[in-house]
PDB file of C-alpha atoms in Angstrom:
ATOM      1  CA  UNK A   1      95.922-132.674 -63.726  1.00  0.00           C
ATOM      2  CA  UNK A   2      96.986-136.065 -65.017  1.00  0.00           C
ATOM      3  CA  UNK A   3      96.044-139.454 -63.606  1.00  0.00           C
ATOM      4  CA  UNK A   4      99.067-139.537 -61.289  1.00  0.00           C
ATOM      5  CA  UNK A   5      98.254-136.166 -59.737  1.00  0.00           C
ATOM      6  CA  UNK A   6      94.553-137.037 -59.520  1.00  0.00           C
ATOM      7  CA  UNK A   7      95.421-140.245 -57.675  1.00  0.00           C
ATOM      8  CA  UNK A   8      97.627-138.362 -55.212  1.00  0.00           C
ATOM      9  CA  UNK A   9      94.891-135.793 -54.571  1.00  0.00           C
ATOM     10  CA  UNK A  10      92.319-138.565 -54.126  1.00  0.00           C
ATOM     11  CA  UNK A  11      94.606-140.458 -51.739  1.00  0.00           C
ATOM     12  CA  UNK A  12      95.082-137.315 -49.633  1.00  0.00           C
ATOM     13  CA  UNK A  13      91.312-136.828 -49.420  1.00  0.00           C
ATOM     14  CA  UNK A  14      90.941-140.451 -48.336  1.00  0.00           C
ATOM     15  CA  UNK A  15      93.616-140.030 -45.660  1.00  0.00           C
ATOM     16  CA  UNK A  16      91.709-137.103 -44.184  1.00  0.00           C
ATOM     17  CA  UNK A  17      88.302-138.772 -44.436  1.00  0.00           C
ATOM     18  CA  UNK A  18      88.948-142.493 -43.882  1.00  0.00           C
ATOM     19  CA  UNK A  19      92.414-142.688 -42.363  1.00  0.00           C
ATOM     20  CA  UNK A  20      95.465-144.682 -43.346  1.00  0.00           C
ATOM     21  CA  UNK A  21      94.343-148.183 -42.437  1.00  0.00           C
ATOM     22  CA  UNK A  22      90.753-148.023 -43.683  1.00  0.00           C
ATOM     23  CA  UNK A  23      91.457-146.534 -47.120  1.00  0.00           C
ATOM     24  CA  UNK A  24      91.083-149.074 -49.925  1.00  0.00           C
ATOM     25  CA  UNK A  25      92.355-148.881 -53.479  1.00  0.00           C
ATOM     26  CA  UNK A  26      88.721-148.570 -54.608  1.00  0.00           C
ATOM     27  CA  UNK A  27      88.254-145.588 -52.284  1.00  0.00           C
ATOM     28  CA  UNK A  28      91.223-143.842 -53.880  1.00  0.00           C
ATOM     29  CA  UNK A  29      90.102-144.649 -57.415  1.00  0.00           C
ATOM     30  CA  UNK A  30      86.618-143.338 -56.646  1.00  0.00           C
ATOM     31  CA  UNK A  31      87.910-140.155 -54.942  1.00  0.00           C
ATOM     32  CA  UNK A  32      90.259-139.426 -57.814  1.00  0.00           C
ATOM     33  CA  UNK A  33      87.987-140.387 -60.709  1.00  0.00           C
ATOM     34  CA  UNK A  34      90.736-142.630 -62.072  1.00  0.00           C
ATOM     35  CA  UNK A  35      90.645-146.358 -62.782  1.00  0.00           C
ATOM     36  CA  UNK A  36      91.767-148.843 -60.173  1.00  0.00           C
ATOM     37  CA  UNK A  37      94.444-150.188 -62.536  1.00  0.00           C
ATOM     38  CA  UNK A  38      96.059-146.740 -62.700  1.00  0.00           C
ATOM     39  CA  UNK A  39      97.194-147.074 -59.079  1.00  0.00           C
ATOM     40  CA  UNK A  40      99.415-150.032 -59.942  1.00  0.00           C
ATOM     41  CA  UNK A  41     100.602-148.411 -63.143  1.00  0.00           C
ATOM     42  CA  UNK A  42     101.674-145.113 -61.534  1.00  0.00           C
ATOM     43  CA  UNK A  43     102.625-146.195 -58.006  1.00  0.00           C
ATOM     44  CA  UNK A  44     103.021-149.975 -57.958  1.00  0.00           C
ATOM     45  CA  UNK A  45     100.664-150.432 -55.021  1.00  0.00           C
ATOM     46  CA  UNK A  46      98.031-148.720 -52.917  1.00  0.00           C
ATOM     47  CA  UNK A  47     100.504-148.599 -50.021  1.00  0.00           C
ATOM     48  CA  UNK A  48     103.144-146.772 -52.066  1.00  0.00           C
ATOM     49  CA  UNK A  49     100.538-144.240 -53.156  1.00  0.00           C
ATOM     50  CA  UNK A  50      99.222-143.746 -49.609  1.00  0.00           C
ATOM     51  CA  UNK A  51     102.741-143.359 -48.214  1.00  0.00           C
ATOM     52  CA  UNK A  52     103.602-140.666 -50.742  1.00  0.00           C
ATOM     53  CA  UNK A  53     100.235-138.961 -50.197  1.00  0.00           C
ATOM     54  CA  UNK A  54     100.838-138.941 -46.433  1.00  0.00           C
ATOM     55  CA  UNK A  55     104.288-137.376 -46.782  1.00  0.00           C
ATOM     56  CA  UNK A  56     102.986-134.754 -49.213  1.00  0.00           C
ATOM     57  CA  UNK A  57      99.989-133.965 -46.992  1.00  0.00           C
ATOM     58  CA  UNK A  58     102.282-133.463 -43.992  1.00  0.00           C
ATOM     59  CA  UNK A  59     104.348-131.074 -46.111  1.00  0.00           C
ATOM     60  CA  UNK A  60     101.177-129.175 -46.995  1.00  0.00           C
ATOM     61  CA  UNK A  61     100.260-129.025 -43.299  1.00  0.00           C
ATOM     62  CA  UNK A  62     103.685-127.403 -42.855  1.00  0.00           C
ATOM     63  CA  UNK A  63     102.316-124.465 -44.854  1.00  0.00           C
ATOM     64  CA  UNK A  64      99.449-124.078 -42.359  1.00  0.00           C
ATOM     65  CA  UNK A  65     101.958-124.288 -39.524  1.00  0.00           C
ATOM     66  CA  UNK A  66     104.145-121.609 -41.148  1.00  0.00           C
ATOM     67  CA  UNK A  67     101.099-119.340 -41.452  1.00  0.00           C
ATOM     68  CA  UNK A  68     100.302-119.836 -37.743  1.00  0.00           C
ATOM     69  CA  UNK A  69     103.885-118.972 -36.795  1.00  0.00           C
ATOM     70  CA  UNK A  70     103.832-115.903 -39.063  1.00  0.00           C
ATOM     71  CA  UNK A  71     100.628-114.658 -37.396  1.00  0.00           C
ATOM     72  CA  UNK A  72     102.288-115.027 -33.992  1.00  0.00           C
ATOM     73  CA  UNK A  73     105.410-113.200 -35.208  1.00  0.00           C
ATOM     74  CA  UNK A  74     103.363-110.133 -36.091  1.00  0.00           C
ATOM     75  CA  UNK A  75     101.399-110.034 -32.851  1.00  0.00           C
ATOM     76  CA  UNK A  76     103.958-109.160 -30.187  1.00  0.00           C
ATOM     77  CA  UNK A  77     107.595-108.418 -29.476  1.00  0.00           C
ATOM     78  CA  UNK A  78     107.470-110.274 -26.145  1.00  0.00           C
ATOM     79  CA  UNK A  79     109.168-113.687 -26.672  1.00  0.00           C
ATOM     80  CA  UNK A  80     106.984-115.435 -24.099  1.00  0.00           C
ATOM     81  CA  UNK A  81     103.748-114.087 -25.571  1.00  0.00           C
ATOM     82  CA  UNK A  82     105.013-115.038 -29.040  1.00  0.00           C
ATOM     83  CA  UNK A  83     105.698-118.593 -27.798  1.00  0.00           C
ATOM     84  CA  UNK A  84     102.156-118.830 -26.382  1.00  0.00           C
ATOM     85  CA  UNK A  85     100.647-117.451 -29.617  1.00  0.00           C
ATOM     86  CA  UNK A  86     102.662-119.880 -31.754  1.00  0.00           C
ATOM     87  CA  UNK A  87     101.522-122.934 -29.792  1.00  0.00           C
ATOM     88  CA  UNK A  88      97.914-121.716 -29.707  1.00  0.00           C
ATOM     89  CA  UNK A  89      98.223-121.383 -33.494  1.00  0.00           C
ATOM     90  CA  UNK A  90      99.567-124.930 -33.716  1.00  0.00           C
ATOM     91  CA  UNK A  91      96.451-126.152 -31.902  1.00  0.00           C
ATOM     92  CA  UNK A  92      94.284-124.320 -34.445  1.00  0.00           C
ATOM     93  CA  UNK A  93      95.992-126.200 -37.292  1.00  0.00           C
ATOM     94  CA  UNK A  94      94.986-129.471 -35.634  1.00  0.00           C
ATOM     95  CA  UNK A  95      91.316-128.571 -36.033  1.00  0.00           C
ATOM     96  CA  UNK A  96      91.580-128.154 -39.804  1.00  0.00           C
ATOM     97  CA  UNK A  97      93.958-131.092 -40.247  1.00  0.00           C
ATOM     98  CA  UNK A  98      92.538-133.541 -37.697  1.00  0.00           C
ATOM     99  CA  UNK A  99      92.173-136.341 -40.244  1.00  0.00           C
ATOM    100  CA  UNK A 100      95.791-135.989 -41.295  1.00  0.00           C
ATOM    101  CA  UNK A 101      97.071-136.247 -37.720  1.00  0.00           C
ATOM    102  CA  UNK A 102      94.901-139.298 -37.065  1.00  0.00           C
ATOM    103  CA  UNK A 103      96.201-140.881 -40.283  1.00  0.00           C
ATOM    104  CA  UNK A 104      99.812-140.169 -39.270  1.00  0.00           C
ATOM    105  CA  UNK A 105      99.398-141.925 -35.939  1.00  0.00           C
ATOM    106  CA  UNK A 106      97.697-144.845 -37.705  1.00  0.00           C
ATOM    107  CA  UNK A 107     100.566-145.093 -40.173  1.00  0.00           C
ATOM    108  CA  UNK A 108     103.233-144.862 -37.467  1.00  0.00           C
ATOM    109  CA  UNK A 109     101.550-147.718 -35.610  1.00  0.00           C
ATOM    110  CA  UNK A 110     102.040-149.891 -38.714  1.00  0.00           C
ATOM    111  CA  UNK A 111     105.713-149.189 -39.501  1.00  0.00           C
ATOM    112  CA  UNK A 112     106.986-152.416 -37.955  1.00  0.00           C
ATOM    113  CA  UNK A 113     104.910-154.359 -40.478  1.00  0.00           C
ATOM    114  CA  UNK A 114     105.464-152.004 -43.409  1.00  0.00           C
ATOM    115  CA  UNK A 115     109.188-151.675 -44.219  1.00  0.00           C
ATOM    116  CA  UNK A 116     108.549-149.376 -47.187  1.00  0.00           C
ATOM    117  CA  UNK A 117     106.578-146.951 -45.000  1.00  0.00           C
ATOM    118  CA  UNK A 118     109.246-147.059 -42.301  1.00  0.00           C
ATOM    119  CA  UNK A 119     111.934-146.301 -44.883  1.00  0.00           C
ATOM    120  CA  UNK A 120     109.980-143.392 -46.377  1.00  0.00           C
ATOM    121  CA  UNK A 121     109.211-141.848 -42.984  1.00  0.00           C
ATOM    122  CA  UNK A 122     112.839-142.225 -41.927  1.00  0.00           C
ATOM    123  CA  UNK A 123     113.999-140.550 -45.126  1.00  0.00           C
ATOM    124  CA  UNK A 124     112.115-137.325 -44.351  1.00  0.00           C
ATOM    125  CA  UNK A 125     113.001-137.120 -40.631  1.00  0.00           C
ATOM    126  CA  UNK A 126     116.119-134.991 -40.984  1.00  0.00           C
ATOM    127  CA  UNK A 127     114.549-132.572 -43.456  1.00  0.00           C
ATOM    128  CA  UNK A 128     111.495-132.230 -41.210  1.00  0.00           C
ATOM    129  CA  UNK A 129     113.576-131.555 -38.108  1.00  0.00           C
ATOM    130  CA  UNK A 130     115.663-128.880 -39.809  1.00  0.00           C
ATOM    131  CA  UNK A 131     112.488-127.337 -41.222  1.00  0.00           C
ATOM    132  CA  UNK A 132     110.892-127.151 -37.774  1.00  0.00           C
ATOM    133  CA  UNK A 133     114.066-125.672 -36.275  1.00  0.00           C
ATOM    134  CA  UNK A 134     114.017-122.925 -38.891  1.00  0.00           C
ATOM    135  CA  UNK A 135     110.286-122.318 -38.704  1.00  0.00           C
ATOM    136  CA  UNK A 136     110.073-121.923 -34.943  1.00  0.00           C
ATOM    137  CA  UNK A 137     113.041-119.544 -34.969  1.00  0.00           C
ATOM    138  CA  UNK A 138     111.490-117.451 -37.721  1.00  0.00           C
ATOM    139  CA  UNK A 139     114.324-118.231 -40.143  1.00  0.00           C
ATOM    140  CA  UNK A 140     114.129-119.252 -43.808  1.00  0.00           C
ATOM    141  CA  UNK A 141     116.619-122.087 -43.166  1.00  0.00           C
ATOM    142  CA  UNK A 142     119.126-123.318 -40.599  1.00  0.00           C
ATOM    143  CA  UNK A 143     122.490-125.032 -40.838  1.00  0.00           C
ATOM    144  CA  UNK A 144     122.520-128.808 -40.989  1.00  0.00           C
ATOM    145  CA  UNK A 145     124.293-129.361 -37.677  1.00  0.00           C
ATOM    146  CA  UNK A 146     123.792-131.150 -34.356  1.00  0.00           C
ATOM    147  CA  UNK A 147     122.412-128.061 -32.612  1.00  0.00           C
ATOM    148  CA  UNK A 148     119.679-127.425 -35.163  1.00  0.00           C
ATOM    149  CA  UNK A 149     118.827-131.124 -35.438  1.00  0.00           C
ATOM    150  CA  UNK A 150     118.454-131.294 -31.641  1.00  0.00           C
ATOM    151  CA  UNK A 151     116.255-128.195 -31.702  1.00  0.00           C
ATOM    152  CA  UNK A 152     114.136-129.726 -34.470  1.00  0.00           C
ATOM    153  CA  UNK A 153     113.840-133.043 -32.591  1.00  0.00           C
ATOM    154  CA  UNK A 154     112.552-131.150 -29.557  1.00  0.00           C
ATOM    155  CA  UNK A 155     109.926-129.321 -31.608  1.00  0.00           C
ATOM    156  CA  UNK A 156     108.962-132.550 -33.369  1.00  0.00           C
ATOM    157  CA  UNK A 157     108.474-134.325 -30.022  1.00  0.00           C
ATOM    158  CA  UNK A 158     106.463-131.414 -28.656  1.00  0.00           C
ATOM    159  CA  UNK A 159     104.261-131.302 -31.765  1.00  0.00           C
ATOM    160  CA  UNK A 160     103.589-135.045 -31.765  1.00  0.00           C
ATOM    161  CA  UNK A 161     102.827-135.081 -28.046  1.00  0.00           C
ATOM    162  CA  UNK A 162     100.492-132.113 -28.321  1.00  0.00           C
ATOM    163  CA  UNK A 163      98.755-133.685 -31.333  1.00  0.00           C
ATOM    164  CA  UNK A 164      98.274-136.983 -29.487  1.00  0.00           C
ATOM    165  CA  UNK A 165      96.750-135.219 -26.495  1.00  0.00           C
ATOM    166  CA  UNK A 166      94.521-133.087 -28.733  1.00  0.00           C
ATOM    167  CA  UNK A 167      93.307-136.092 -30.745  1.00  0.00           C
ATOM    168  CA  UNK A 168      92.428-138.010 -27.570  1.00  0.00           C
ATOM    169  CA  UNK A 169      90.617-135.134 -25.837  1.00  0.00           C
ATOM    170  CA  UNK A 170      90.707-131.706 -27.511  1.00  0.00           C
ATOM    171  CA  UNK A 171      89.129-130.048 -24.479  1.00  0.00           C
ATOM    172  CA  UNK A 172      91.993-131.282 -22.268  1.00  0.00           C
ATOM    173  CA  UNK A 173      94.873-130.499 -24.627  1.00  0.00           C
ATOM    174  CA  UNK A 174      97.380-127.987 -23.268  1.00  0.00           C
ATOM    175  CA  UNK A 175      97.156-124.395 -24.463  1.00  0.00           C
ATOM    176  CA  UNK A 176     100.173-122.380 -25.513  1.00  0.00           C
ATOM    177  CA  UNK A 177     100.347-120.965 -21.991  1.00  0.00           C
ATOM    178  CA  UNK A 178     100.276-124.499 -20.526  1.00  0.00           C
ATOM    179  CA  UNK A 179     103.152-125.535 -22.815  1.00  0.00           C
ATOM    180  CA  UNK A 180     105.175-122.483 -21.731  1.00  0.00           C
ATOM    181  CA  UNK A 181     104.541-123.223 -18.057  1.00  0.00           C
ATOM    182  CA  UNK A 182     105.581-126.856 -18.526  1.00  0.00           C
ATOM    183  CA  UNK A 183     108.722-125.817 -20.383  1.00  0.00           C
ATOM    184  CA  UNK A 184     109.668-123.489 -17.527  1.00  0.00           C
ATOM    185  CA  UNK A 185     109.051-126.167 -14.898  1.00  0.00           C
ATOM    186  CA  UNK A 186     111.095-128.762 -16.753  1.00  0.00           C
ATOM    187  CA  UNK A 187     113.864-126.267 -17.533  1.00  0.00           C
ATOM    188  CA  UNK A 188     114.092-125.251 -13.890  1.00  0.00           C
ATOM    189  CA  UNK A 189     114.352-128.874 -12.765  1.00  0.00           C
ATOM    190  CA  UNK A 190     117.204-129.821 -15.091  1.00  0.00           C
ATOM    191  CA  UNK A 191     120.502-129.458 -13.234  1.00  0.00           C
ATOM    192  CA  UNK A 192     123.021-127.210 -14.872  1.00  0.00           C
ATOM    193  CA  UNK A 193     126.679-128.173 -14.989  1.00  0.00           C
ATOM    194  CA  UNK A 194     128.910-125.586 -13.376  1.00  0.00           C
ATOM    195  CA  UNK A 195     132.330-125.279 -14.988  1.00  0.00           C
ATOM    196  CA  UNK A 196     135.295-124.119 -12.958  1.00  0.00           C
ATOM    197  CA  UNK A 197     136.774-120.828 -14.055  1.00  0.00           C
TER     198      UNK A 197
END
């Protein structure tokens, strides 16, 4: 790897170990084995490097999520049991990637004071939503339309909410079966519009 790649790898390690707000440029240089000056040369600033590292790390977590969904796909033909298995698998990814989720929440809390971070996170929203819509349906890709974006937004909200609950108290976080039960309860309480024939 070159200095740029080493810096990105070091920044990702720091995100997992120290978080977004506590990582210093010296931490990244030390973790990557690259000089401090190389951060400015390759990325302009520590913040630009950390932002890119965060986005890349989330993409890598997407691979772990895809593996969890694939395991659930092979386990049962029952859609409800598959749903439970998928969300239990999501919880398992939180264990391995706890530092990343904590860093994401830290970063999100700072977006009002970090326009560059806000812009970068906004830029990947649509792609992330379409990716989640495809992933949870077991498809390689979905159309870029309102339906799939809405589906992706729902999954994104569910993931973030589950992650927040798990980070705060893993022993109290909902299981896949709890998520299914909640989805049923909410779905049953939403009034349906009846159209005249």
